[in-house]
């Protein structure tokens, strides 16, 4: 019965065999995490009583991370899932990273008038850390043609017979 209870705590068979061979009860023993990663939060302290189902630690895998950007609502018509984005991390100036947009939040933050845009990044080197500041530039296929120009609607002068737009030529 004791072996079954300890198995519920994900104690390995090797650890159980060591406890049995010792012949006496242990007050302290190691509990190994079922997953590998980085401890992001500790829920217990030394000496705490732990009941079944109590989380001990929060472990996260940092080999794949999300980079979250805020896009102004006026820019949302030009941003689509799958668009490429180039960004720079403030901690590593001059080093550029690339990714693709995987999610655009359907809600606008009423205070900042922005929507969250999520980029999934492969982080095998683990140089990107949670909470780092990033600045990005989305490359959108809209307006890429040689004869196309993107202008605000208010820039068009309606003369009645035709519409005019003045452009500055260098």
Short mmCIF file of N, CA and C in Angstrom, two decimals:
data_model
loop_
_atom_site.label_atom_id
_atom_site.label_comp_id
_atom_site.label_asym_id
_atom_site.label_seq_id
_atom_site.Cartn_x
_atom_site.Cartn_y
_atom_site.Cartn_z
N UNK A 1 0.83 -1.19 0.00
CA UNK A 1 0.00 0.00 0.00
C UNK A 1 0.87 1.26 0.00
N UNK A 2 1.94 1.20 0.78
CA UNK A 2 2.84 2.36 0.85
C UNK A 2 3.51 2.58 -0.51
N UNK A 3 3.90 1.49 -1.16
CA UNK A 3 4.52 1.60 -2.49
C UNK A 3 3.55 2.24 -3.48
N UNK A 4 2.27 1.87 -3.43
CA UNK A 4 1.26 2.43 -4.32
C UNK A 4 1.09 3.93 -4.07
N UNK A 5 1.08 4.33 -2.80
CA UNK A 5 0.95 5.76 -2.48
C UNK A 5 2.14 6.56 -3.00
N UNK A 6 3.33 6.01 -2.82
CA UNK A 6 4.54 6.71 -3.28
C UNK A 6 4.58 6.78 -4.81
N UNK A 7 4.04 5.77 -5.49
CA UNK A 7 3.99 5.78 -6.96
C UNK A 7 3.11 6.93 -7.46
N UNK A 8 2.07 7.29 -6.67
CA UNK A 8 1.21 8.40 -7.04
C UNK A 8 1.96 9.73 -7.03
N UNK A 9 3.06 9.80 -6.30
CA UNK A 9 3.88 11.00 -6.24
C UNK A 9 4.95 11.00 -7.32
N UNK A 10 4.85 10.08 -8.28
CA UNK A 10 5.82 9.95 -9.39
C UNK A 10 7.22 9.64 -8.89
N UNK A 11 7.31 8.86 -7.82
CA UNK A 11 8.61 8.41 -7.34
C UNK A 11 9.02 7.22 -8.20
N UNK A 12 10.26 7.21 -8.66
CA UNK A 12 10.73 6.17 -9.59
C UNK A 12 10.87 4.83 -8.88
N UNK A 13 10.88 3.76 -9.65
CA UNK A 13 11.05 2.42 -9.09
C UNK A 13 12.39 2.29 -8.40
N UNK A 14 13.41 2.94 -8.96
CA UNK A 14 14.75 2.91 -8.35
C UNK A 14 14.72 3.55 -6.95
N UNK A 15 14.03 4.67 -6.81
CA UNK A 15 13.91 5.32 -5.50
C UNK A 15 13.12 4.44 -4.53
N UNK A 16 12.06 3.79 -5.01
CA UNK A 16 11.27 2.90 -4.16
C UNK A 16 12.10 1.72 -3.67
N UNK A 17 12.91 1.15 -4.57
CA UNK A 17 13.78 0.03 -4.19
C UNK A 17 14.78 0.47 -3.12
N UNK A 18 15.35 1.67 -3.25
CA UNK A 18 16.30 2.18 -2.27
C UNK A 18 15.63 2.35 -0.90
N UNK A 19 14.39 2.84 -0.89
CA UNK A 19 13.66 3.01 0.37
C UNK A 19 13.39 1.64 1.01
N UNK A 20 12.98 0.63 0.21
CA UNK A 20 12.71 -0.71 0.75
C UNK A 20 13.98 -1.35 1.29
N UNK A 21 15.08 -1.23 0.57
CA UNK A 21 16.33 -1.87 0.99
C UNK A 21 16.90 -1.22 2.25
N UNK A 22 16.58 0.03 2.46
CA UNK A 22 17.08 0.75 3.64
C UNK A 22 16.51 0.15 4.93
N UNK A 23 15.26 -0.30 4.87
CA UNK A 23 14.65 -0.95 6.02
C UNK A 23 14.08 -0.01 7.06
N UNK A 24 14.17 1.26 6.87
CA UNK A 24 13.59 2.22 7.82
C UNK A 24 12.92 3.34 7.04
N UNK A 25 12.01 4.03 7.68
CA UNK A 25 11.28 5.10 6.99
C UNK A 25 12.20 6.30 6.80
N UNK A 26 11.94 7.03 5.74
CA UNK A 26 12.70 8.23 5.42
C UNK A 26 11.86 9.46 5.74
N UNK A 27 12.47 10.44 6.35
CA UNK A 27 11.78 11.69 6.61
C UNK A 27 11.88 12.62 5.40
N UNK A 28 12.98 12.51 4.66
CA UNK A 28 13.22 13.36 3.49
C UNK A 28 13.60 12.49 2.30
N UNK A 29 13.07 12.81 1.14
CA UNK A 29 13.49 12.15 -0.09
C UNK A 29 13.19 13.07 -1.27
N UNK A 30 13.86 12.82 -2.37
CA UNK A 30 13.71 13.66 -3.55
C UNK A 30 12.47 13.25 -4.34
N UNK A 31 11.78 14.25 -4.85
CA UNK A 31 10.69 14.02 -5.78
C UNK A 31 11.11 14.67 -7.09
N UNK A 32 11.23 13.87 -8.15
CA UNK A 32 11.70 14.36 -9.44
C UNK A 32 10.54 14.87 -10.27
N UNK A 33 10.80 15.90 -11.06
CA UNK A 33 9.78 16.46 -11.94
C UNK A 33 9.52 15.49 -13.10
N UNK A 34 8.25 15.32 -13.49
CA UNK A 34 7.96 14.44 -14.62
C UNK A 34 8.34 15.06 -15.97
N UNK A 35 8.63 16.37 -15.98
CA UNK A 35 9.03 17.04 -17.22
C UNK A 35 10.32 17.81 -16.98
N UNK A 36 11.06 18.07 -18.04
CA UNK A 36 12.26 18.90 -17.90
C UNK A 36 11.91 20.33 -18.24
N UNK A 37 12.62 21.27 -17.67
CA UNK A 37 12.35 22.67 -17.93
C UNK A 37 12.98 23.54 -16.87
N UNK A 38 12.45 24.74 -16.74
CA UNK A 38 12.94 25.73 -15.80
C UNK A 38 11.85 26.00 -14.76
N UNK A 39 12.23 26.01 -13.49
CA UNK A 39 11.28 26.31 -12.43
C UNK A 39 10.96 27.80 -12.49
N UNK A 40 9.69 28.13 -12.70
CA UNK A 40 9.31 29.54 -12.78
C UNK A 40 8.63 30.01 -11.49
N UNK A 41 8.12 29.07 -10.70
CA UNK A 41 7.46 29.45 -9.45
C UNK A 41 7.53 28.29 -8.47
N UNK A 42 7.81 28.62 -7.21
CA UNK A 42 7.85 27.62 -6.14
C UNK A 42 6.63 27.84 -5.26
N UNK A 43 5.81 26.80 -5.10
CA UNK A 43 4.56 26.91 -4.34
C UNK A 43 4.71 26.44 -2.89
N UNK A 44 5.82 25.78 -2.55
CA UNK A 44 6.03 25.26 -1.20
C UNK A 44 7.38 25.73 -0.67
N UNK A 45 7.49 25.70 0.64
CA UNK A 45 8.77 26.05 1.29
C UNK A 45 9.24 24.85 2.09
N UNK A 46 10.50 24.88 2.49
CA UNK A 46 11.08 23.81 3.27
C UNK A 46 10.29 23.63 4.57
N UNK A 47 9.86 22.39 4.83
CA UNK A 47 9.11 22.09 6.05
C UNK A 47 7.60 22.14 5.89
N UNK A 48 7.10 22.55 4.73
CA UNK A 48 5.65 22.60 4.51
C UNK A 48 5.05 21.19 4.46
N UNK A 49 3.84 21.05 4.96
CA UNK A 49 3.09 19.80 4.83
C UNK A 49 2.44 19.79 3.45
N UNK A 50 2.59 18.71 2.72
CA UNK A 50 2.09 18.63 1.36
C UNK A 50 1.04 17.52 1.28
N UNK A 51 -0.13 17.87 0.79
CA UNK A 51 -1.19 16.89 0.59
C UNK A 51 -1.19 16.43 -0.86
N UNK A 52 -1.85 15.34 -1.13
CA UNK A 52 -1.95 14.83 -2.49
C UNK A 52 -2.62 15.88 -3.38
N UNK A 53 -2.06 16.11 -4.54
CA UNK A 53 -2.62 17.07 -5.49
C UNK A 53 -2.11 18.49 -5.31
N UNK A 54 -1.32 18.74 -4.29
CA UNK A 54 -0.79 20.09 -4.07
C UNK A 54 0.35 20.35 -5.06
N UNK A 55 0.27 21.41 -5.84
CA UNK A 55 1.39 21.69 -6.76
C UNK A 55 2.61 22.15 -5.96
N UNK A 56 3.77 21.62 -6.31
CA UNK A 56 5.00 21.99 -5.63
C UNK A 56 5.72 23.13 -6.35
N UNK A 57 5.84 22.99 -7.66
CA UNK A 57 6.55 23.96 -8.49
C UNK A 57 5.80 24.14 -9.80
N UNK A 58 6.04 25.26 -10.46
CA UNK A 58 5.60 25.45 -11.84
C UNK A 58 6.85 25.35 -12.70
N UNK A 59 6.85 24.40 -13.63
CA UNK A 59 8.00 24.17 -14.51
C UNK A 59 7.58 24.51 -15.93
N UNK A 60 8.39 25.33 -16.61
CA UNK A 60 8.07 25.72 -18.00
C UNK A 60 9.21 25.34 -18.93
N UNK A 61 8.86 25.07 -20.17
CA UNK A 61 9.84 24.73 -21.20
C UNK A 61 10.14 26.00 -22.00
N UNK A 62 11.37 26.49 -21.92
CA UNK A 62 11.74 27.73 -22.60
C UNK A 62 12.39 27.51 -23.96
N UNK A 63 12.33 26.28 -24.50
CA UNK A 63 12.90 26.04 -25.82
C UNK A 63 12.00 26.55 -26.94
N UNK A 64 10.76 26.85 -26.61
CA UNK A 64 9.83 27.47 -27.55
C UNK A 64 9.07 28.54 -26.77
N UNK A 65 9.13 29.79 -27.23
CA UNK A 65 8.51 30.89 -26.50
C UNK A 65 7.60 31.68 -27.42
N UNK A 66 6.74 32.47 -26.81
CA UNK A 66 5.90 33.42 -27.53
C UNK A 66 6.49 34.80 -27.35
N UNK A 67 6.45 35.57 -28.39
CA UNK A 67 6.76 37.00 -28.31
C UNK A 67 5.45 37.71 -28.56
N UNK A 68 5.05 38.54 -27.60
CA UNK A 68 3.78 39.25 -27.70
C UNK A 68 4.04 40.71 -28.08
N UNK A 69 3.33 41.15 -29.10
CA UNK A 69 3.41 42.54 -29.56
C UNK A 69 2.04 43.18 -29.42
N UNK A 70 2.03 44.48 -29.34
CA UNK A 70 0.78 45.23 -29.33
C UNK A 70 0.68 45.99 -30.64
N UNK A 71 -0.41 45.78 -31.37
CA UNK A 71 -0.63 46.46 -32.65
C UNK A 71 -1.78 47.44 -32.48
N UNK A 72 -1.57 48.66 -32.98
CA UNK A 72 -2.64 49.67 -32.92
C UNK A 72 -3.82 49.20 -33.76
N UNK A 73 -5.01 49.56 -33.31
CA UNK A 73 -6.20 49.11 -34.03
C UNK A 73 -6.24 49.63 -35.46
N UNK A 74 -5.64 50.79 -35.71
CA UNK A 74 -5.60 51.34 -37.07
C UNK A 74 -4.69 50.52 -37.99
N UNK A 75 -3.77 49.75 -37.41
CA UNK A 75 -2.86 48.91 -38.21
C UNK A 75 -3.40 47.50 -38.44
N UNK A 76 -4.43 47.11 -37.70
CA UNK A 76 -4.93 45.74 -37.78
C UNK A 76 -5.42 45.31 -39.17
N UNK A 77 -5.99 46.21 -40.00
CA UNK A 77 -6.40 45.74 -41.33
C UNK A 77 -5.23 45.26 -42.20
N UNK A 78 -4.02 45.68 -41.87
CA UNK A 78 -2.85 45.34 -42.67
C UNK A 78 -2.09 44.13 -42.12
N UNK A 79 -2.47 43.67 -40.94
CA UNK A 79 -1.76 42.55 -40.29
C UNK A 79 -2.61 41.30 -40.39
N UNK A 80 -2.01 40.21 -40.85
CA UNK A 80 -2.72 38.94 -41.01
C UNK A 80 -1.90 37.81 -40.38
N UNK A 81 -2.59 36.75 -39.96
CA UNK A 81 -1.91 35.56 -39.47
C UNK A 81 -1.06 34.99 -40.61
N UNK A 82 0.19 34.66 -40.31
CA UNK A 82 1.12 34.15 -41.32
C UNK A 82 2.07 35.21 -41.84
N UNK A 83 1.78 36.50 -41.58
CA UNK A 83 2.70 37.57 -42.01
C UNK A 83 4.03 37.43 -41.28
N UNK A 84 5.10 37.79 -41.98
CA UNK A 84 6.44 37.76 -41.39
C UNK A 84 6.67 39.00 -40.54
N UNK A 85 7.46 38.83 -39.51
CA UNK A 85 7.80 39.95 -38.65
C UNK A 85 9.28 39.88 -38.32
N UNK A 86 9.94 41.00 -38.40
CA UNK A 86 11.33 41.14 -37.98
C UNK A 86 11.31 41.92 -36.68
N UNK A 87 12.05 41.45 -35.68
CA UNK A 87 12.05 42.17 -34.41
C UNK A 87 13.42 42.13 -33.77
N UNK A 88 13.58 43.05 -32.84
CA UNK A 88 14.84 43.19 -32.11
C UNK A 88 14.51 43.16 -30.62
N UNK A 89 15.35 42.50 -29.86
CA UNK A 89 15.20 42.44 -28.41
C UNK A 89 16.08 43.53 -27.81
N UNK A 90 15.53 44.30 -26.89
CA UNK A 90 16.27 45.42 -26.31
C UNK A 90 17.57 44.96 -25.64
N UNK A 91 17.60 43.76 -25.08
CA UNK A 91 18.80 43.25 -24.42
C UNK A 91 19.91 42.91 -25.41
N UNK A 92 19.56 42.66 -26.67
CA UNK A 92 20.55 42.30 -27.69
C UNK A 92 20.45 43.27 -28.87
N UNK A 93 20.86 44.53 -28.70
CA UNK A 93 20.73 45.51 -29.78
C UNK A 93 21.54 45.10 -31.01
N UNK A 94 20.94 45.34 -32.16
CA UNK A 94 21.60 45.01 -33.43
C UNK A 94 21.39 43.58 -33.89
N UNK A 95 20.89 42.72 -33.02
CA UNK A 95 20.64 41.33 -33.40
C UNK A 95 19.16 41.21 -33.78
N UNK A 96 18.90 40.76 -35.00
CA UNK A 96 17.52 40.67 -35.51
C UNK A 96 17.01 39.24 -35.41
N UNK A 97 15.73 39.12 -35.13
CA UNK A 97 15.04 37.85 -35.06
C UNK A 97 13.87 37.90 -36.04
N UNK A 98 13.46 36.73 -36.50
CA UNK A 98 12.34 36.67 -37.44
C UNK A 98 11.33 35.64 -36.97
N UNK A 99 10.08 35.88 -37.32
CA UNK A 99 9.03 34.95 -36.98
C UNK A 99 7.80 35.21 -37.81
N UNK A 100 6.77 34.42 -37.57
CA UNK A 100 5.50 34.58 -38.28
C UNK A 100 4.40 34.76 -37.24
N UNK A 101 3.42 35.57 -37.60
CA UNK A 101 2.29 35.82 -36.71
C UNK A 101 1.43 34.56 -36.65
N UNK A 102 1.16 34.07 -35.43
CA UNK A 102 0.35 32.86 -35.26
C UNK A 102 -1.02 33.16 -34.65
N UNK A 103 -1.18 34.35 -34.04
CA UNK A 103 -2.48 34.67 -33.44
C UNK A 103 -2.61 36.19 -33.30
N UNK A 104 -3.80 36.67 -33.57
CA UNK A 104 -4.14 38.08 -33.34
C UNK A 104 -5.34 38.08 -32.40
N UNK A 105 -5.18 38.71 -31.25
CA UNK A 105 -6.23 38.74 -30.24
C UNK A 105 -7.48 39.41 -30.81
N UNK A 106 -8.66 38.81 -30.63
CA UNK A 106 -9.88 39.41 -31.18
C UNK A 106 -10.41 40.59 -30.37
N UNK A 107 -9.77 40.91 -29.25
CA UNK A 107 -10.22 42.01 -28.39
C UNK A 107 -9.22 43.15 -28.39
N UNK A 108 -9.73 44.36 -28.32
CA UNK A 108 -8.90 45.57 -28.25
C UNK A 108 -8.83 46.00 -26.78
N UNK A 109 -7.63 46.34 -26.32
CA UNK A 109 -7.47 46.89 -24.97
C UNK A 109 -8.05 48.30 -25.00
N UNK A 110 -9.08 48.57 -24.19
CA UNK A 110 -9.74 49.88 -24.26
C UNK A 110 -8.86 51.04 -23.79
N UNK A 111 -7.83 50.77 -23.00
CA UNK A 111 -6.97 51.84 -22.51
C UNK A 111 -5.89 52.22 -23.52
N UNK A 112 -5.29 51.20 -24.15
CA UNK A 112 -4.18 51.47 -25.08
C UNK A 112 -4.62 51.47 -26.54
N UNK A 113 -5.83 50.98 -26.81
CA UNK A 113 -6.37 50.87 -28.19
C UNK A 113 -5.47 49.97 -29.04
N UNK A 114 -4.98 48.89 -28.44
CA UNK A 114 -4.12 47.94 -29.15
C UNK A 114 -4.66 46.52 -28.99
N UNK A 115 -4.24 45.65 -29.89
CA UNK A 115 -4.56 44.22 -29.80
C UNK A 115 -3.26 43.44 -29.68
N UNK A 116 -3.30 42.36 -28.93
CA UNK A 116 -2.12 41.51 -28.77
C UNK A 116 -1.90 40.69 -30.04
N UNK A 117 -0.65 40.64 -30.49
CA UNK A 117 -0.25 39.84 -31.65
C UNK A 117 0.82 38.87 -31.17
N UNK A 118 0.60 37.57 -31.39
CA UNK A 118 1.51 36.54 -30.87
C UNK A 118 2.38 35.96 -31.97
N UNK A 119 3.68 35.84 -31.65
CA UNK A 119 4.66 35.23 -32.54
C UNK A 119 5.24 34.03 -31.81
N UNK A 120 5.29 32.86 -32.44
CA UNK A 120 5.92 31.68 -31.84
C UNK A 120 7.36 31.63 -32.31
N UNK A 121 8.29 31.51 -31.36
CA UNK A 121 9.72 31.56 -31.66
C UNK A 121 10.40 30.29 -31.14
N UNK A 122 11.25 29.69 -31.97
CA UNK A 122 12.10 28.59 -31.54
C UNK A 122 13.25 29.18 -30.72
N UNK A 123 13.41 28.73 -29.49
CA UNK A 123 14.39 29.31 -28.57
C UNK A 123 15.30 28.23 -27.99
N UNK A 124 15.87 27.39 -28.86
CA UNK A 124 16.71 26.28 -28.41
C UNK A 124 17.91 26.77 -27.60
N UNK A 125 18.44 27.95 -27.94
CA UNK A 125 19.60 28.48 -27.22
C UNK A 125 19.19 29.08 -25.87
N UNK A 126 17.91 29.28 -25.65
CA UNK A 126 17.34 29.84 -24.42
C UNK A 126 17.87 31.24 -24.12
N UNK A 127 18.23 32.00 -25.16
CA UNK A 127 18.68 33.37 -24.93
C UNK A 127 17.51 34.32 -24.73
N UNK A 128 16.33 33.97 -25.24
CA UNK A 128 15.14 34.80 -25.02
C UNK A 128 14.50 34.40 -23.70
N UNK A 129 14.23 35.38 -22.86
CA UNK A 129 13.72 35.14 -21.52
C UNK A 129 12.33 35.76 -21.38
N UNK A 130 11.48 35.19 -20.52
CA UNK A 130 10.16 35.80 -20.29
C UNK A 130 10.31 37.22 -19.75
N UNK A 131 9.51 38.14 -20.29
CA UNK A 131 9.50 39.52 -19.82
C UNK A 131 10.44 40.45 -20.57
N UNK A 132 11.22 39.94 -21.54
CA UNK A 132 12.12 40.82 -22.29
C UNK A 132 11.30 41.76 -23.18
N UNK A 133 11.86 42.95 -23.44
CA UNK A 133 11.19 43.94 -24.28
C UNK A 133 11.63 43.77 -25.72
N UNK A 134 10.67 43.76 -26.65
CA UNK A 134 10.96 43.59 -28.08
C UNK A 134 10.25 44.67 -28.88
N UNK A 135 10.82 45.04 -30.01
CA UNK A 135 10.21 45.97 -30.93
C UNK A 135 10.27 45.33 -32.32
N UNK A 136 9.13 45.31 -33.02
CA UNK A 136 9.07 44.59 -34.29
C UNK A 136 8.48 45.40 -35.42
N UNK A 137 8.69 44.89 -36.62
CA UNK A 137 8.17 45.49 -37.84
C UNK A 137 7.57 44.37 -38.69
N UNK A 138 6.28 44.48 -38.98
CA UNK A 138 5.58 43.47 -39.77
C UNK A 138 5.77 43.76 -41.24
N UNK A 139 6.09 42.72 -42.00
CA UNK A 139 6.19 42.85 -43.46
C UNK A 139 4.90 42.30 -44.02
N UNK A 140 4.04 43.20 -44.49
CA UNK A 140 2.74 42.81 -45.01
C UNK A 140 2.77 42.82 -46.54
N UNK A 141 2.13 41.84 -47.18
CA UNK A 141 2.10 41.83 -48.64
C UNK A 141 1.21 42.93 -49.24
N UNK A 142 0.41 43.62 -48.42
CA UNK A 142 -0.45 44.69 -48.93
C UNK A 142 0.39 45.84 -49.45
N UNK A 143 0.09 46.28 -50.64
CA UNK A 143 0.77 47.45 -51.21
C UNK A 143 2.17 47.20 -51.70
N UNK A 144 2.51 45.94 -52.02
CA UNK A 144 3.87 45.64 -52.47
C UNK A 144 4.06 45.77 -53.97
N UNK A 145 2.97 45.93 -54.71
CA UNK A 145 3.09 46.01 -56.17
C UNK A 145 3.84 47.26 -56.59
N UNK A 146 4.45 47.27 -57.80
CA UNK A 146 5.25 48.40 -58.23
C UNK A 146 4.42 49.67 -58.47
N UNK A 147 3.14 49.54 -58.82
CA UNK A 147 2.30 50.69 -59.13
C UNK A 147 1.35 51.03 -57.99
N UNK A 148 1.50 50.39 -56.85
CA UNK A 148 0.56 50.61 -55.76
C UNK A 148 1.17 51.52 -54.69
N UNK A 149 0.29 52.30 -54.10
CA UNK A 149 0.69 53.13 -52.96
C UNK A 149 -0.44 53.07 -51.94
N UNK A 150 -0.08 52.96 -50.69
CA UNK A 150 -1.07 52.96 -49.62
C UNK A 150 -1.15 54.36 -49.05
N UNK A 151 -2.37 54.92 -49.06
CA UNK A 151 -2.57 56.27 -48.54
C UNK A 151 -3.84 56.29 -47.70
N UNK A 152 -3.95 57.22 -46.78
CA UNK A 152 -5.21 57.32 -46.05
C UNK A 152 -6.30 57.89 -46.95
N UNK A 153 -7.52 57.53 -46.68
CA UNK A 153 -8.66 57.98 -47.47
C UNK A 153 -8.75 59.50 -47.47
N UNK A 154 -8.34 60.12 -46.37
CA UNK A 154 -8.44 61.58 -46.26
C UNK A 154 -7.42 62.31 -47.16
N UNK A 155 -6.46 61.59 -47.74
CA UNK A 155 -5.45 62.24 -48.59
C UNK A 155 -5.95 62.45 -50.02
N UNK A 156 -7.06 61.82 -50.38
CA UNK A 156 -7.59 61.93 -51.74
C UNK A 156 -8.38 63.24 -51.88
N UNK A 157 -8.08 64.02 -52.95
CA UNK A 157 -8.81 65.25 -53.25
C UNK A 157 -9.85 64.93 -54.32
N UNK A 158 -11.11 65.07 -53.97
CA UNK A 158 -12.20 64.78 -54.90
C UNK A 158 -12.56 66.08 -55.63
N UNK A 159 -12.30 66.12 -56.94
CA UNK A 159 -12.55 67.34 -57.71
C UNK A 159 -13.89 67.29 -58.45
N UNK A 160 -14.53 66.20 -58.41
CA UNK A 160 -15.80 66.05 -59.13
C UNK A 160 -15.62 65.16 -60.34
N UNK A 161 -14.67 65.55 -61.26
CA UNK A 161 -14.42 64.74 -62.45
C UNK A 161 -13.40 63.64 -62.17
N UNK A 162 -12.48 63.91 -61.28
CA UNK A 162 -11.44 62.93 -60.99
C UNK A 162 -10.98 63.10 -59.54
N UNK A 163 -10.19 62.15 -59.12
CA UNK A 163 -9.62 62.19 -57.77
C UNK A 163 -8.12 62.40 -57.90
N UNK A 164 -7.57 63.26 -57.05
CA UNK A 164 -6.15 63.57 -57.10
C UNK A 164 -5.47 63.24 -55.78
N UNK A 165 -4.21 62.81 -55.91
CA UNK A 165 -3.35 62.61 -54.76
C UNK A 165 -2.00 63.19 -55.12
N UNK A 166 -1.49 64.08 -54.30
CA UNK A 166 -0.18 64.66 -54.54
C UNK A 166 0.86 63.85 -53.77
N UNK A 167 1.94 63.54 -54.45
CA UNK A 167 3.04 62.82 -53.80
C UNK A 167 4.31 63.65 -53.94
N UNK A 168 5.13 63.61 -52.92
CA UNK A 168 6.39 64.32 -52.94
C UNK A 168 7.42 63.47 -53.65
N UNK A 169 8.07 64.05 -54.64
CA UNK A 169 9.08 63.35 -55.40
C UNK A 169 10.45 63.85 -54.96
N UNK A 170 11.37 62.97 -54.60
CA UNK A 170 12.69 63.43 -54.13
C UNK A 170 13.49 64.08 -55.25
#
